[in-house]
GROMACS .gro file of C-alpha atoms in nm:
model
  107
    1ARG     CA    1 -14.199  -7.857  16.347
    2ARG     CA    2 -14.189  -7.586  16.639
    3ILE     CA    3 -13.904  -7.357  16.623
    4ALA     CA    4 -13.972  -7.130  16.928
    5PRO     CA    5 -14.265  -7.054  17.170
    6PHE     CA    6 -14.430  -6.709  17.122
    7GLU     CA    7 -14.408  -6.504  17.431
    8PRO     CA    8 -14.490  -6.794  17.668
    9HIS     CA    9 -14.470  -6.588  17.970
   10LEU     CA   10 -14.756  -6.349  17.827
   11PRO     CA   11 -15.089  -6.558  17.819
   12THR     CA   12 -15.284  -6.294  17.647
   13THR     CA   13 -15.041  -6.250  17.349
   14ARG     CA   14 -15.023  -6.435  17.009
   15MET     CA   15 -14.884  -6.397  16.688
   16ASN     CA   16 -15.084  -6.179  16.441
   17ASP     CA   17 -14.897  -6.047  16.124
   18GLY     CA   18 -14.593  -6.174  15.959
   19ARG     CA   19 -14.389  -6.168  15.643
   20CYS     CA   20 -14.059  -6.280  15.515
   21ASP     CA   21 -13.798  -6.015  15.438
   22ARG     CA   22 -13.570  -6.015  15.102
   23GLN     CA   23 -13.341  -6.257  15.300
   24GLY     CA   24 -13.588  -6.514  15.364
   25ARG     CA   25 -13.628  -6.431  15.739
   26PHE     CA   26 -13.953  -6.455  15.901
   27VAL     CA   27 -14.072  -6.143  16.076
   28VAL     CA   28 -14.381  -6.158  16.299
   29GLY     CA   29 -14.549  -5.904  16.518
   30GLY     CA   30 -14.796  -5.993  16.842
   31TYR     CA   31 -15.120  -5.910  16.935
   32ASN     CA   32 -15.235  -5.848  17.272
   33GLU     CA   33 -15.589  -5.983  17.284
   34ALA     CA   34 -15.658  -5.816  17.604
   35HIS     CA   35 -15.566  -5.474  17.484
   36ASN     CA   36 -15.930  -5.358  17.470
   37THR     CA   37 -15.999  -5.454  17.829
   38ASP     CA   38 -15.643  -5.396  17.986
   39GLY     CA   39 -15.632  -5.034  17.942
   40GLY     CA   40 -15.460  -5.054  17.609
   41ARG     CA   41 -15.141  -5.220  17.730
   42ALA     CA   42 -14.855  -5.258  17.474
   43ILE     CA   43 -14.682  -5.586  17.592
   44SER     CA   44 -14.630  -5.779  17.267
   45GLY     CA   45 -14.325  -5.766  17.045
   46VAL     CA   46 -14.198  -5.768  16.711
   47TYR     CA   47 -13.964  -6.061  16.601
   48ARG     CA   48 -13.736  -6.199  16.343
   49VAL     CA   49 -13.652  -6.570  16.317
   50ASP     CA   50 -13.308  -6.569  16.140
   51THR     CA   51 -13.209  -6.830  15.874
   52ASP     CA   52 -13.019  -7.032  16.160
   53LEU     CA   53 -13.354  -7.013  16.350
   54THR     CA   54 -13.229  -6.750  16.608
   55LEU     CA   55 -13.520  -6.550  16.746
   56ILE     CA   56 -13.442  -6.178  16.778
   57GLU     CA   57 -13.653  -5.915  16.915
   58LEU     CA   58 -13.642  -5.629  16.678
   59LEU     CA   59 -13.798  -5.334  16.869
   60ASP     CA   60 -13.695  -5.178  17.211
   61TYR     CA   61 -14.033  -5.121  17.293
   62LYS     CA   62 -14.376  -5.326  17.315
   63VAL     CA   63 -14.685  -5.308  17.092
   64ARG     CA   64 -15.084  -5.399  17.106
   65VAL     CA   65 -15.151  -5.513  16.764
   66ALA     CA   66 -14.868  -5.551  16.515
   67ASN     CA   67 -15.006  -5.530  16.135
   68THR     CA   68 -14.875  -5.440  15.803
   69ILE     CA   69 -14.494  -5.547  15.821
   70CYS     CA   70 -14.325  -5.485  15.499
   71PHE     CA   71 -14.013  -5.388  15.344
   72SER     CA   72 -13.850  -5.162  15.101
   73LEU     CA   73 -13.726  -5.271  14.760
   74ASP     CA   74 -13.369  -5.259  14.871
   75GLY     CA   75 -13.455  -5.437  15.196
   76CYS     CA   76 -13.308  -5.157  15.411
   77THR     CA   77 -13.631  -5.036  15.565
   78MET     CA   78 -13.898  -5.234  15.747
   79TYR     CA   79 -14.259  -5.063  15.774
   80PHE     CA   80 -14.476  -5.156  16.058
   81CYS     CA   81 -14.787  -5.025  16.223
   82ASP     CA   82 -14.932  -5.074  16.590
   83SER     CA   83 -15.272  -5.053  16.455
   84PRO     CA   84 -15.440  -4.868  16.754
   85THR     CA   85 -15.181  -4.599  16.732
   86LYS     CA   86 -15.281  -4.546  16.366
   87ARG     CA   87 -14.935  -4.467  16.258
   88ILE     CA   88 -14.690  -4.616  16.034
   89MET     CA   89 -14.355  -4.651  16.135
   90ALA     CA   90 -14.036  -4.670  15.919
   91TYR     CA   91 -13.711  -4.839  16.060
   92ASP     CA   92 -13.382  -4.767  15.893
   93ASN     CA   93 -13.104  -5.003  15.865
   94TYR     CA   94 -13.344  -5.288  15.922
   95ASN     CA   95 -13.057  -5.556  15.843
   96GLU     CA   96 -12.911  -5.449  16.160
   97HIS     CA   97 -13.168  -5.585  16.422
   98ALA     CA   98 -13.125  -5.291  16.660
   99ALA     CA   99 -13.271  -5.041  16.409
  100GLU     CA  100 -13.404  -4.703  16.536
  101PRO     CA  101 -13.764  -4.616  16.449
  102SER     CA  102 -13.820  -4.300  16.245
  103PRO     CA  103 -14.146  -4.147  16.187
  104GLY     CA  104 -14.329  -4.253  15.867
  105PRO     CA  105 -14.598  -4.110  15.640
  106GLY     CA  106 -14.898  -3.986  15.827
  107THR     CA  107 -14.714  -3.882  16.140
   0.00000   0.00000   0.00000
């Protein structure tokens, strides 16, 4: 069954990489299929589907190619990469959906 449309207002985006967190919520990031031809625009988001099927956008900025979503053992930090940036980001306090990004390894 369909839960929610993925960025229906953005025809060049699609789901790219997703994982379930330790609470069983699905987290998925988008991919701007035109990022190589539109000047590298970051227009897609990273979302979480909560257990009540509520869709929450997690970041206060957009991405081009979401990859490598994973979580710390205690579930408090989400790691994420927008591949074209070649940077891994760590989001502390992940369980509170408005988490602030902090620089991760390699920044």
